[in-house]
PDB file of C-alpha atoms in Angstrom:
ATOM      1  CA  MET A   1      26.052 235.494 -11.141  1.00  0.00           C
ATOM      2  CA  SER A   2      29.653 236.071 -11.532  1.00  0.00           C
ATOM      3  CA  ARG A   3      30.102 233.801  -8.396  1.00  0.00           C
ATOM      4  CA  LEU A   4      27.681 230.895  -9.642  1.00  0.00           C
ATOM      5  CA  VAL A   5      29.583 230.978 -13.061  1.00  0.00           C
ATOM      6  CA  ASP A   6      32.575 230.642 -11.398  1.00  0.00           C
ATOM      7  CA  TRP A   7      31.367 227.580  -9.797  1.00  0.00           C
ATOM      8  CA  PHE A   8      30.496 225.960 -12.792  1.00  0.00           C
ATOM      9  CA  ARG A   9      34.123 226.728 -14.103  1.00  0.00           C
ATOM     10  CA  LEU A  10      35.395 224.959 -11.181  1.00  0.00           C
ATOM     11  CA  GLY A  11      34.123 221.486 -12.545  1.00  0.00           C
ATOM     12  CA  ARG A  12      35.060 222.494 -16.060  1.00  0.00           C
ATOM     13  CA  TRP A  13      31.128 221.963 -17.136  1.00  0.00           C
ATOM     14  CA  HIS A  14      32.151 222.958 -20.559  1.00  0.00           C
ATOM     15  CA  THR A  15      33.589 219.519 -21.032  1.00  0.00           C
ATOM     16  CA  ALA A  16      30.440 217.633 -19.439  1.00  0.00           C
ATOM     17  CA  PRO A  17      29.436 215.718 -22.547  1.00  0.00           C
ATOM     18  CA  ALA A  18      32.317 213.844 -22.659  1.00  0.00           C
ATOM     19  CA  THR A  19      31.463 212.041 -19.105  1.00  0.00           C
ATOM     20  CA  ILE A  20      27.578 212.066 -20.347  1.00  0.00           C
ATOM     21  CA  ILE A  21      28.436 210.615 -23.776  1.00  0.00           C
ATOM     22  CA  LEU A  22      31.030 207.671 -22.080  1.00  0.00           C
ATOM     23  CA  LEU A  23      28.158 206.753 -19.724  1.00  0.00           C
ATOM     24  CA  VAL A  24      25.074 206.766 -21.626  1.00  0.00           C
ATOM     25  CA  SER A  25      27.011 205.237 -24.986  1.00  0.00           C
ATOM     26  CA  SER A  26      28.078 202.581 -22.607  1.00  0.00           C
ATOM     27  CA  TYR A  27      24.845 201.834 -20.965  1.00  0.00           C
ATOM     28  CA  VAL A  28      23.222 201.402 -24.733  1.00  0.00           C
ATOM     29  CA  ALA A  29      26.187 199.165 -25.804  1.00  0.00           C
ATOM     30  CA  GLY A  30      25.076 197.263 -22.893  1.00  0.00           C
ATOM     31  CA  GLY A  31      21.582 196.881 -24.053  1.00  0.00           C
ATOM     32  CA  GLY A  32      20.219 199.941 -22.370  1.00  0.00           C
ATOM     33  CA  SER A  33      18.405 202.851 -24.102  1.00  0.00           C
ATOM     34  CA  LEU A  34      18.908 206.590 -24.201  1.00  0.00           C
ATOM     35  CA  PHE A  35      14.912 207.208 -24.694  1.00  0.00           C
ATOM     36  CA  SER A  36      14.372 205.473 -21.394  1.00  0.00           C
ATOM     37  CA  PRO A  37      13.812 206.849 -17.734  1.00  0.00           C
ATOM     38  CA  PHE A  38      16.845 205.366 -16.655  1.00  0.00           C
ATOM     39  CA  GLY A  39      18.761 206.510 -19.463  1.00  0.00           C
ATOM     40  CA  ILE A  40      17.480 210.153 -19.228  1.00  0.00           C
ATOM     41  CA  ALA A  41      18.643 209.806 -15.553  1.00  0.00           C
ATOM     42  CA  LEU A  42      22.004 208.524 -16.322  1.00  0.00           C
ATOM     43  CA  LEU A  43      22.410 211.843 -19.023  1.00  0.00           C
ATOM     44  CA  PHE A  44      21.879 214.052 -15.946  1.00  0.00           C
ATOM     45  CA  TYR A  45      23.808 211.837 -13.637  1.00  0.00           C
ATOM     46  CA  GLY A  46      26.818 212.183 -16.019  1.00  0.00           C
ATOM     47  CA  MET A  47      26.240 215.850 -16.053  1.00  0.00           C
ATOM     48  CA  ALA A  48      26.800 216.026 -11.991  1.00  0.00           C
ATOM     49  CA  LEU A  49      29.313 213.314 -11.860  1.00  0.00           C
ATOM     50  CA  HIS A  50      31.624 215.271 -14.464  1.00  0.00           C
ATOM     51  CA  TRP A  51      31.519 218.660 -12.221  1.00  0.00           C
ATOM     52  CA  ALA A  52      31.944 216.754  -9.145  1.00  0.00           C
ATOM     53  CA  THR A  53      35.245 214.627 -10.480  1.00  0.00           C
ATOM     54  CA  PHE A  54      36.531 217.252 -12.137  1.00  0.00           C
ATOM     55  CA  GLY A  55      35.984 219.756  -9.594  1.00  0.00           C
ATOM     56  CA  HIS A  56      37.752 217.242  -6.900  1.00  0.00           C
ATOM     57  CA  ASN A  57      40.722 217.176  -9.483  1.00  0.00           C
ATOM     58  CA  VAL A  58      40.887 220.911  -9.828  1.00  0.00           C
ATOM     59  CA  TYR A  59      41.123 221.347  -5.850  1.00  0.00           C
ATOM     60  CA  CYS A  60      43.612 218.543  -5.633  1.00  0.00           C
ATOM     61  CA  ASP A  61      45.858 219.955  -8.095  1.00  0.00           C
ATOM     62  CA  TYR A  62      45.575 223.663  -6.352  1.00  0.00           C
ATOM     63  CA  TRP A  63      48.971 223.780  -5.376  1.00  0.00           C
ATOM     64  CA  TRP A  64      50.344 222.920  -8.724  1.00  0.00           C
ATOM     65  CA  ASP A  65      48.029 224.969 -10.623  1.00  0.00           C
ATOM     66  CA  LEU A  66      49.403 227.913  -8.557  1.00  0.00           C
ATOM     67  CA  LYS A  67      52.748 227.501 -10.580  1.00  0.00           C
ATOM     68  CA  ASP A  68      51.372 227.402 -13.936  1.00  0.00           C
ATOM     69  CA  PRO A  69      50.889 230.817 -15.699  1.00  0.00           C
ATOM     70  CA  ASN A  70      48.209 229.369 -17.968  1.00  0.00           C
ATOM     71  CA  LYS A  71      46.017 228.567 -15.301  1.00  0.00           C
ATOM     72  CA  SER A  72      46.137 231.708 -13.123  1.00  0.00           C
ATOM     73  CA  HIS A  73      42.502 232.941 -14.700  1.00  0.00           C
ATOM     74  CA  HIS A  74      40.847 229.748 -13.249  1.00  0.00           C
ATOM     75  CA  PRO A  75      38.558 230.690 -10.043  1.00  0.00           C
ATOM     76  CA  LEU A  76      40.507 228.814  -7.446  1.00  0.00           C
ATOM     77  CA  THR A  77      43.839 229.908  -8.691  1.00  0.00           C
ATOM     78  CA  ALA A  78      42.520 233.350  -8.825  1.00  0.00           C
ATOM     79  CA  GLY A  79      41.181 233.583  -5.401  1.00  0.00           C
ATOM     80  CA  ARG A  80      37.471 233.954  -6.570  1.00  0.00           C
ATOM     81  CA  ILE A  81      36.638 230.212  -4.972  1.00  0.00           C
ATOM     82  CA  ARG A  82      38.458 229.644  -1.161  1.00  0.00           C
ATOM     83  CA  LEU A  83      39.941 226.493  -1.347  1.00  0.00           C
ATOM     84  CA  GLU A  84      38.483 225.436   1.888  1.00  0.00           C
ATOM     85  CA  ASP A  85      35.112 226.274   0.297  1.00  0.00           C
ATOM     86  CA  ALA A  86      35.822 224.090  -3.012  1.00  0.00           C
ATOM     87  CA  VAL A  87      36.663 220.947  -0.720  1.00  0.00           C
ATOM     88  CA  ASN A  88      33.659 221.054   1.371  1.00  0.00           C
ATOM     89  CA  VAL A  89      31.095 221.847  -1.187  1.00  0.00           C
ATOM     90  CA  VAL A  90      32.742 219.380  -4.093  1.00  0.00           C
ATOM     91  CA  GLY A  91      33.676 216.655  -1.464  1.00  0.00           C
ATOM     92  CA  GLY A  92      30.058 216.712  -0.295  1.00  0.00           C
ATOM     93  CA  ILE A  93      28.369 216.196  -3.715  1.00  0.00           C
ATOM     94  CA  LEU A  94      30.600 213.727  -4.825  1.00  0.00           C
ATOM     95  CA  GLY A  95      30.166 211.576  -1.883  1.00  0.00           C
ATOM     96  CA  LEU A  96      26.473 211.979  -2.361  1.00  0.00           C
ATOM     97  CA  LEU A  97      27.194 210.984  -6.197  1.00  0.00           C
ATOM     98  CA  LEU A  98      29.200 208.092  -5.307  1.00  0.00           C
ATOM     99  CA  VAL A  99      26.444 206.707  -3.148  1.00  0.00           C
ATOM    100  CA  ILE A 100      24.076 206.868  -5.877  1.00  0.00           C
ATOM    101  CA  GLY A 101      26.061 205.524  -8.357  1.00  0.00           C
ATOM    102  CA  LEU A 102      26.087 202.466  -6.027  1.00  0.00           C
ATOM    103  CA  LEU A 103      22.213 202.575  -5.619  1.00  0.00           C
ATOM    104  CA  PHE A 104      22.178 202.242  -9.368  1.00  0.00           C
ATOM    105  CA  ALA A 105      24.082 198.938  -9.251  1.00  0.00           C
ATOM    106  CA  TRP A 106      22.353 197.611  -5.953  1.00  0.00           C
ATOM    107  CA  GLY A 107      21.982 193.694  -6.074  1.00  0.00           C
ATOM    108  CA  ASN A 108      24.427 193.873  -9.302  1.00  0.00           C
ATOM    109  CA  TRP A 109      27.949 192.398  -8.395  1.00  0.00           C
ATOM    110  CA  LEU A 110      29.519 192.892 -11.365  1.00  0.00           C
ATOM    111  CA  ALA A 111      28.102 196.808 -11.966  1.00  0.00           C
ATOM    112  CA  THR A 112      29.270 197.248  -8.088  1.00  0.00           C
ATOM    113  CA  PHE A 113      32.567 196.083  -8.473  1.00  0.00           C
ATOM    114  CA  TRP A 114      33.512 198.076 -11.465  1.00  0.00           C
ATOM    115  CA  PHE A 115      32.232 201.094  -9.939  1.00  0.00           C
ATOM    116  CA  CYS A 116      34.321 200.562  -7.317  1.00  0.00           C
ATOM    117  CA  MET A 117      37.317 200.473  -9.387  1.00  0.00           C
ATOM    118  CA  PHE A 118      35.941 203.853 -11.151  1.00  0.00           C
ATOM    119  CA  ALA A 119      36.149 205.479  -7.832  1.00  0.00           C
ATOM    120  CA  ILE A 120      39.641 203.876  -6.666  1.00  0.00           C
ATOM    121  CA  GLY A 121      41.117 204.926  -9.741  1.00  0.00           C
ATOM    122  CA  GLY A 122      39.976 208.370  -9.839  1.00  0.00           C
ATOM    123  CA  PHE A 123      41.043 208.835  -5.754  1.00  0.00           C
ATOM    124  CA  LEU A 124      44.493 207.464  -6.811  1.00  0.00           C
ATOM    125  CA  TYR A 125      45.154 209.957  -9.500  1.00  0.00           C
ATOM    126  CA  ASN A 126      43.504 213.109  -8.254  1.00  0.00           C
ATOM    127  CA  ASN A 127      44.938 212.722  -4.736  1.00  0.00           C
ATOM    128  CA  TRP A 128      48.168 211.421  -4.897  1.00  0.00           C
ATOM    129  CA  LEU A 129      49.616 210.200  -8.623  1.00  0.00           C
ATOM    130  CA  SER A 130      48.342 212.762 -11.304  1.00  0.00           C
ATOM    131  CA  LYS A 131      51.301 215.563 -10.579  1.00  0.00           C
ATOM    132  CA  THR A 132      54.104 213.179  -8.687  1.00  0.00           C
ATOM    133  CA  THR A 133      54.614 210.369 -11.267  1.00  0.00           C
ATOM    134  CA  ILE A 134      54.722 210.085 -14.839  1.00  0.00           C
ATOM    135  CA  TRP A 135      52.433 207.018 -14.229  1.00  0.00           C
ATOM    136  CA  GLY A 136      49.227 208.899 -13.290  1.00  0.00           C
ATOM    137  CA  TRP A 137      47.905 207.985 -16.618  1.00  0.00           C
ATOM    138  CA  VAL A 138      47.412 204.649 -14.882  1.00  0.00           C
ATOM    139  CA  PRO A 139      44.657 205.037 -12.339  1.00  0.00           C
ATOM    140  CA  ILE A 140      42.886 207.758 -14.659  1.00  0.00           C
ATOM    141  CA  THR A 141      42.352 205.602 -17.687  1.00  0.00           C
ATOM    142  CA  LEU A 142      41.297 202.552 -15.296  1.00  0.00           C
ATOM    143  CA  CYS A 143      39.119 205.200 -13.639  1.00  0.00           C
ATOM    144  CA  PHE A 144      37.046 206.094 -16.894  1.00  0.00           C
ATOM    145  CA  THR A 145      37.366 202.541 -18.256  1.00  0.00           C
ATOM    146  CA  SER A 146      35.817 201.301 -15.190  1.00  0.00           C
ATOM    147  CA  LEU A 147      32.896 203.741 -15.522  1.00  0.00           C
ATOM    148  CA  SER A 148      32.252 202.521 -19.079  1.00  0.00           C
ATOM    149  CA  VAL A 149      32.218 198.770 -17.994  1.00  0.00           C
ATOM    150  CA  TYR A 150      30.076 199.888 -14.960  1.00  0.00           C
ATOM    151  CA  ALA A 151      27.527 201.376 -17.459  1.00  0.00           C
ATOM    152  CA  MET A 152      27.304 198.514 -19.372  1.00  0.00           C
ATOM    153  CA  ALA A 153      27.238 195.955 -16.631  1.00  0.00           C
ATOM    154  CA  LEU A 154      23.958 197.878 -15.413  1.00  0.00           C
ATOM    155  CA  ARG A 155      22.159 196.134 -18.274  1.00  0.00           C
ATOM    156  CA  GLY A 156      24.408 192.775 -17.642  1.00  0.00           C
ATOM    157  CA  ASP A 157      25.943 193.022 -21.396  1.00  0.00           C
ATOM    158  CA  VAL A 158      29.327 194.130 -21.262  1.00  0.00           C
ATOM    159  CA  ASN A 159      30.905 194.980 -24.760  1.00  0.00           C
ATOM    160  CA  TRP A 160      34.398 194.434 -23.769  1.00  0.00           C
ATOM    161  CA  VAL A 161      35.460 195.649 -27.611  1.00  0.00           C
ATOM    162  CA  TYR A 162      34.121 199.124 -26.867  1.00  0.00           C
ATOM    163  CA  ALA A 163      35.481 199.277 -23.428  1.00  0.00           C
ATOM    164  CA  LEU A 164      38.866 198.715 -24.871  1.00  0.00           C
ATOM    165  CA  TYR A 165      38.009 201.500 -27.453  1.00  0.00           C
ATOM    166  CA  ILE A 166      37.082 203.860 -24.510  1.00  0.00           C
ATOM    167  CA  MET A 167      40.573 202.757 -22.649  1.00  0.00           C
ATOM    168  CA  PHE A 168      42.593 203.852 -25.896  1.00  0.00           C
ATOM    169  CA  THR A 169      40.457 207.200 -25.984  1.00  0.00           C
ATOM    170  CA  ILE A 170      41.379 208.130 -22.299  1.00  0.00           C
ATOM    171  CA  LEU A 171      44.930 206.839 -22.461  1.00  0.00           C
ATOM    172  CA  PHE A 172      45.296 209.287 -25.215  1.00  0.00           C
ATOM    173  CA  GLN A 173      43.505 212.013 -23.974  1.00  0.00           C
ATOM    174  CA  ILE A 174      45.753 211.844 -20.730  1.00  0.00           C
ATOM    175  CA  SER A 175      48.981 210.479 -21.396  1.00  0.00           C
ATOM    176  CA  TRP A 176      49.199 212.670 -24.788  1.00  0.00           C
ATOM    177  CA  SER A 177      46.829 215.501 -25.060  1.00  0.00           C
ATOM    178  CA  GLY A 178      46.815 216.162 -21.170  1.00  0.00           C
ATOM    179  CA  TYR A 179      50.888 216.412 -20.695  1.00  0.00           C
ATOM    180  CA  LEU A 180      50.786 218.241 -24.084  1.00  0.00           C
ATOM    181  CA  LYS A 181      48.606 220.664 -22.664  1.00  0.00           C
ATOM    182  CA  GLU A 182      50.910 221.572 -19.936  1.00  0.00           C
ATOM    183  CA  ILE A 183      54.463 220.982 -21.692  1.00  0.00           C
ATOM    184  CA  GLU A 184      55.772 224.220 -21.029  1.00  0.00           C
ATOM    185  CA  VAL A 185      55.445 223.646 -17.011  1.00  0.00           C
ATOM    186  CA  GLU A 186      58.953 222.114 -16.009  1.00  0.00           C
ATOM    187  CA  GLU A 187      57.689 219.229 -13.788  1.00  0.00           C
ATOM    188  CA  GLN A 188      59.288 216.025 -13.369  1.00  0.00           C
ATOM    189  CA  ALA A 189      55.516 214.265 -13.669  1.00  0.00           C
ATOM    190  CA  ASN A 190      54.859 215.356 -17.347  1.00  0.00           C
ATOM    191  CA  MET A 191      55.602 211.874 -19.481  1.00  0.00           C
ATOM    192  CA  LEU A 192      56.119 213.743 -22.899  1.00  0.00           C
ATOM    193  CA  ARG A 193      58.956 215.696 -21.100  1.00  0.00           C
ATOM    194  CA  ARG A 194      60.392 212.938 -19.737  1.00  0.00           C
ATOM    195  CA  LEU A 195      60.168 211.063 -23.287  1.00  0.00           C
ATOM    196  CA  GLY A 196      62.210 214.404 -24.261  1.00  0.00           C
ATOM    197  CA  ALA A 197      59.435 216.393 -25.770  1.00  0.00           C
ATOM    198  CA  ARG A 198      60.068 220.112 -25.470  1.00  0.00           C
ATOM    199  CA  VAL A 199      58.521 223.383 -26.416  1.00  0.00           C
ATOM    200  CA  GLU A 200      61.866 225.391 -27.375  1.00  0.00           C
ATOM    201  CA  ASP A 201      62.212 228.713 -29.318  1.00  0.00           C
ATOM    202  CA  GLY A 202      58.566 228.648 -30.315  1.00  0.00           C
ATOM    203  CA  TRP A 203      58.644 225.147 -31.840  1.00  0.00           C
ATOM    204  CA  PHE A 204      56.997 221.809 -30.245  1.00  0.00           C
ATOM    205  CA  ARG A 205      59.455 219.510 -31.106  1.00  0.00           C
ATOM    206  CA  ALA A 206      59.416 215.488 -30.171  1.00  0.00           C
ATOM    207  CA  PRO A 207      61.388 212.417 -30.312  1.00  0.00           C
ATOM    208  CA  VAL A 208      60.548 209.389 -32.435  1.00  0.00           C
ATOM    209  CA  GLY A 209      59.928 207.503 -29.184  1.00  0.00           C
ATOM    210  CA  ALA A 210      57.575 210.064 -28.081  1.00  0.00           C
ATOM    211  CA  LYS A 211      55.590 210.098 -31.224  1.00  0.00           C
ATOM    212  CA  LEU A 212      55.308 206.539 -31.461  1.00  0.00           C
ATOM    213  CA  TRP A 213      53.727 206.368 -27.999  1.00  0.00           C
ATOM    214  CA  GLY A 214      50.955 208.909 -29.160  1.00  0.00           C
ATOM    215  CA  ILE A 215      50.347 206.926 -32.450  1.00  0.00           C
ATOM    216  CA  GLY A 216      50.379 203.745 -30.801  1.00  0.00           C
ATOM    217  CA  ILE A 217      47.537 204.674 -28.448  1.00  0.00           C
ATOM    218  CA  LYS A 218      45.618 205.835 -31.297  1.00  0.00           C
ATOM    219  CA  LEU A 219      46.133 202.855 -33.467  1.00  0.00           C
ATOM    220  CA  GLY A 220      44.424 201.054 -30.650  1.00  0.00           C
ATOM    221  CA  ASN A 221      41.205 203.227 -31.289  1.00  0.00           C
ATOM    222  CA  VAL A 222      41.381 202.781 -35.041  1.00  0.00           C
ATOM    223  CA  VAL A 223      41.775 198.452 -34.700  1.00  0.00           C
ATOM    224  CA  THR A 224      38.517 198.589 -32.273  1.00  0.00           C
ATOM    225  CA  GLY A 225      36.932 201.084 -34.065  1.00  0.00           C
ATOM    226  CA  CYS A 226      37.520 199.182 -37.356  1.00  0.00           C
ATOM    227  CA  TYR A 227      36.080 196.160 -35.466  1.00  0.00           C
ATOM    228  CA  LEU A 228      32.880 197.928 -33.828  1.00  0.00           C
ATOM    229  CA  ILE A 229      32.390 199.390 -37.467  1.00  0.00           C
ATOM    230  CA  SER A 230      32.139 196.029 -39.254  1.00  0.00           C
ATOM    231  CA  LEU A 231      29.596 194.928 -37.034  1.00  0.00           C
ATOM    232  CA  LEU A 232      27.108 197.434 -38.456  1.00  0.00           C
ATOM    233  CA  PRO A 233      25.134 197.594 -41.447  1.00  0.00           C
ATOM    234  CA  PHE A 234      26.713 199.216 -44.366  1.00  0.00           C
ATOM    235  CA  TRP A 235      24.536 202.355 -44.260  1.00  0.00           C
ATOM    236  CA  MET A 236      25.219 203.064 -40.553  1.00  0.00           C
ATOM    237  CA  GLN A 237      29.285 202.722 -41.216  1.00  0.00           C
ATOM    238  CA  VAL A 238      29.402 205.807 -43.163  1.00  0.00           C
ATOM    239  CA  VAL A 239      29.461 208.080 -40.078  1.00  0.00           C
ATOM    240  CA  PRO A 240      31.756 206.571 -37.766  1.00  0.00           C
ATOM    241  CA  ALA A 241      34.233 205.743 -40.362  1.00  0.00           C
ATOM    242  CA  VAL A 242      34.400 209.365 -41.459  1.00  0.00           C
ATOM    243  CA  LEU A 243      35.008 210.249 -37.999  1.00  0.00           C
ATOM    244  CA  LEU A 244      37.380 207.622 -37.429  1.00  0.00           C
ATOM    245  CA  GLY A 245      39.222 209.146 -40.461  1.00  0.00           C
ATOM    246  CA  LEU A 246      39.114 212.421 -39.115  1.00  0.00           C
ATOM    247  CA  VAL A 247      40.983 211.119 -35.700  1.00  0.00           C
ATOM    248  CA  ILE A 248      43.497 209.520 -37.996  1.00  0.00           C
ATOM    249  CA  ALA A 249      44.095 212.967 -39.655  1.00  0.00           C
ATOM    250  CA  MET A 250      44.241 215.191 -36.115  1.00  0.00           C
ATOM    251  CA  LEU A 251      46.681 212.367 -35.273  1.00  0.00           C
ATOM    252  CA  PHE A 252      49.568 213.878 -37.358  1.00  0.00           C
ATOM    253  CA  LEU A 253      48.647 217.052 -36.393  1.00  0.00           C
ATOM    254  CA  LEU A 254      49.127 216.454 -32.420  1.00  0.00           C
ATOM    255  CA  VAL A 255      52.200 214.729 -33.126  1.00  0.00           C
ATOM    256  CA  GLU A 256      54.570 216.501 -35.787  1.00  0.00           C
ATOM    257  CA  ASP A 257      56.645 219.070 -34.905  1.00  0.00           C
ATOM    258  CA  ARG A 258      55.466 222.605 -35.431  1.00  0.00           C
ATOM    259  CA  ARG A 259      55.414 225.923 -34.433  1.00  0.00           C
ATOM    260  CA  TRP A 260      53.739 226.008 -31.071  1.00  0.00           C
ATOM    261  CA  ASP A 261      50.466 227.895 -30.482  1.00  0.00           C
ATOM    262  CA  ARG A 262      48.657 226.828 -27.167  1.00  0.00           C
ATOM    263  CA  SER A 263      45.296 228.520 -28.618  1.00  0.00           C
ATOM    264  CA  ARG A 264      45.581 226.445 -31.612  1.00  0.00           C
ATOM    265  CA  GLU A 265      46.726 223.146 -29.656  1.00  0.00           C
ATOM    266  CA  LEU A 266      43.980 223.386 -27.371  1.00  0.00           C
ATOM    267  CA  ARG A 267      41.275 223.462 -30.293  1.00  0.00           C
ATOM    268  CA  ASN A 268      43.080 220.686 -31.766  1.00  0.00           C
ATOM    269  CA  MET A 269      42.882 218.505 -28.600  1.00  0.00           C
ATOM    270  CA  SER A 270      39.132 219.281 -28.392  1.00  0.00           C
ATOM    271  CA  LEU A 271      38.643 218.101 -32.081  1.00  0.00           C
ATOM    272  CA  MET A 272      40.872 215.011 -31.254  1.00  0.00           C
ATOM    273  CA  GLU A 273      38.422 214.066 -28.223  1.00  0.00           C
ATOM    274  CA  ILE A 274      35.048 215.148 -29.888  1.00  0.00           C
ATOM    275  CA  PHE A 275      35.880 212.851 -33.053  1.00  0.00           C
ATOM    276  CA  THR A 276      37.214 209.908 -30.935  1.00  0.00           C
ATOM    277  CA  ILE A 277      34.063 210.254 -28.548  1.00  0.00           C
ATOM    278  CA  TYR A 278      31.245 210.593 -31.436  1.00  0.00           C
ATOM    279  CA  ALA A 279      32.744 207.768 -33.517  1.00  0.00           C
ATOM    280  CA  GLY A 280      32.759 205.441 -30.885  1.00  0.00           C
ATOM    281  CA  MET A 281      28.820 206.793 -30.168  1.00  0.00           C
ATOM    282  CA  PHE A 282      28.007 206.061 -33.432  1.00  0.00           C
ATOM    283  CA  MET A 283      29.477 202.580 -33.361  1.00  0.00           C
ATOM    284  CA  VAL A 284      27.300 201.029 -30.566  1.00  0.00           C
ATOM    285  CA  MET A 285      23.895 203.142 -30.327  1.00  0.00           C
ATOM    286  CA  PRO A 286      21.171 203.768 -32.854  1.00  0.00           C
ATOM    287  CA  ILE A 287      21.577 206.160 -35.380  1.00  0.00           C
ATOM    288  CA  GLN A 288      18.813 208.219 -33.959  1.00  0.00           C
ATOM    289  CA  GLU A 289      19.834 207.876 -30.378  1.00  0.00           C
ATOM    290  CA  ALA A 290      23.549 208.801 -31.474  1.00  0.00           C
ATOM    291  CA  ALA A 291      22.102 211.661 -33.396  1.00  0.00           C
ATOM    292  CA  VAL A 292      20.470 213.272 -30.564  1.00  0.00           C
ATOM    293  CA  LEU A 293      23.477 212.884 -28.185  1.00  0.00           C
ATOM    294  CA  ALA A 294      25.740 213.916 -30.650  1.00  0.00           C
ATOM    295  CA  LEU A 295      23.668 217.517 -31.202  1.00  0.00           C
ATOM    296  CA  PHE A 296      23.218 217.886 -27.058  1.00  0.00           C
ATOM    297  CA  GLY A 297      26.843 217.432 -26.859  1.00  0.00           C
ATOM    298  CA  ILE A 298      27.426 220.370 -29.540  1.00  0.00           C
ATOM    299  CA  ALA A 299      24.955 222.489 -28.185  1.00  0.00           C
ATOM    300  CA  TRP A 300      26.207 221.980 -24.784  1.00  0.00           C
ATOM    301  CA  PHE A 301      29.773 222.638 -25.163  1.00  0.00           C
ATOM    302  CA  THR A 302      29.329 225.725 -27.589  1.00  0.00           C
ATOM    303  CA  LEU A 303      26.938 227.406 -25.217  1.00  0.00           C
ATOM    304  CA  MET A 304      28.904 226.766 -22.096  1.00  0.00           C
ATOM    305  CA  ASN A 305      31.868 227.774 -23.568  1.00  0.00           C
ATOM    306  CA  ARG A 306      30.157 231.042 -24.446  1.00  0.00           C
ATOM    307  CA  LEU A 307      29.055 231.262 -20.967  1.00  0.00           C
ATOM    308  CA  LEU A 308      31.930 230.318 -19.216  1.00  0.00           C
ATOM    309  CA  TRP A 309      35.096 231.521 -21.184  1.00  0.00           C
ATOM    310  CA  SER A 310      33.386 233.924 -23.584  1.00  0.00           C
ATOM    311  CA  THR A 311      34.835 231.845 -26.461  1.00  0.00           C
ATOM    312  CA  ARG A 312      33.075 229.777 -28.985  1.00  0.00           C
ATOM    313  CA  LEU A 313      34.881 226.621 -29.287  1.00  0.00           C
ATOM    314  CA  ILE A 314      38.301 226.838 -27.593  1.00  0.00           C
ATOM    315  CA  PRO A 315      38.084 226.642 -23.955  1.00  0.00           C
ATOM    316  CA  ARG A 316      40.390 228.573 -21.448  1.00  0.00           C
ATOM    317  CA  VAL A 317      42.056 225.754 -19.880  1.00  0.00           C
TER     318      VAL A 317
END
């Protein structure tokens, strides 16, 4: 049983709702429905795709993660899963899922193009650019934004404003939260460190330029989010507006100079991601579908953190 749990940990399955919600909400934004056979199929596809793509990222980062004491408990770096086994199993499943994604788009050239961009961006980031250049956020932002457009294009109606909202969400998650999580590791490819952010004497401090970078990205979420909210009937505006307000509040917690506590930072990063993704979901989905998906995401995240990491809300990443 513990070996099976390690395989789930390898693909960071506790965070699968992020990919699931991105796919399903985008599909609904394009004119589809969660409560349809294909909507349900896309939910399970997102579940598997998340495990395979994040597992691919983990084994590609293996040699870098060996240098990071915060990742010494991970199944690959701890030696509980062999690197060769991870490459073979994850690589095989990822290849199968890519074929399935193309079959979903059969005869739809717009969806096929964006799915190819998703695959290209992901492979560029995982295999070559994530740890070797400060520009790694470019291909991974392209990757997940393209996945969103792909899901919309499956129904033929692309909501480009929501695609921009997704782009800003991923951009902040990678180029701020992702680098902040590894700020203590002295590696050249950390953009925040290159901008002057540091953890010294137990305090996180960032210069104005670094803070403006994070604030500017989140303002993109706020502007596109406000536009999408304005298109809704008044009674449907309340939930996404409140969630967007929480995003703004979390932003100031993440960019201010403060005493460093990595567990607290991971919690705040998780909350920022949840508030942003959930706000977007309620902007583009019928409220009953968004509510079901929201409850599913909360239950999954809580249960998987308990089963995989023996924690409640703070994953050990």
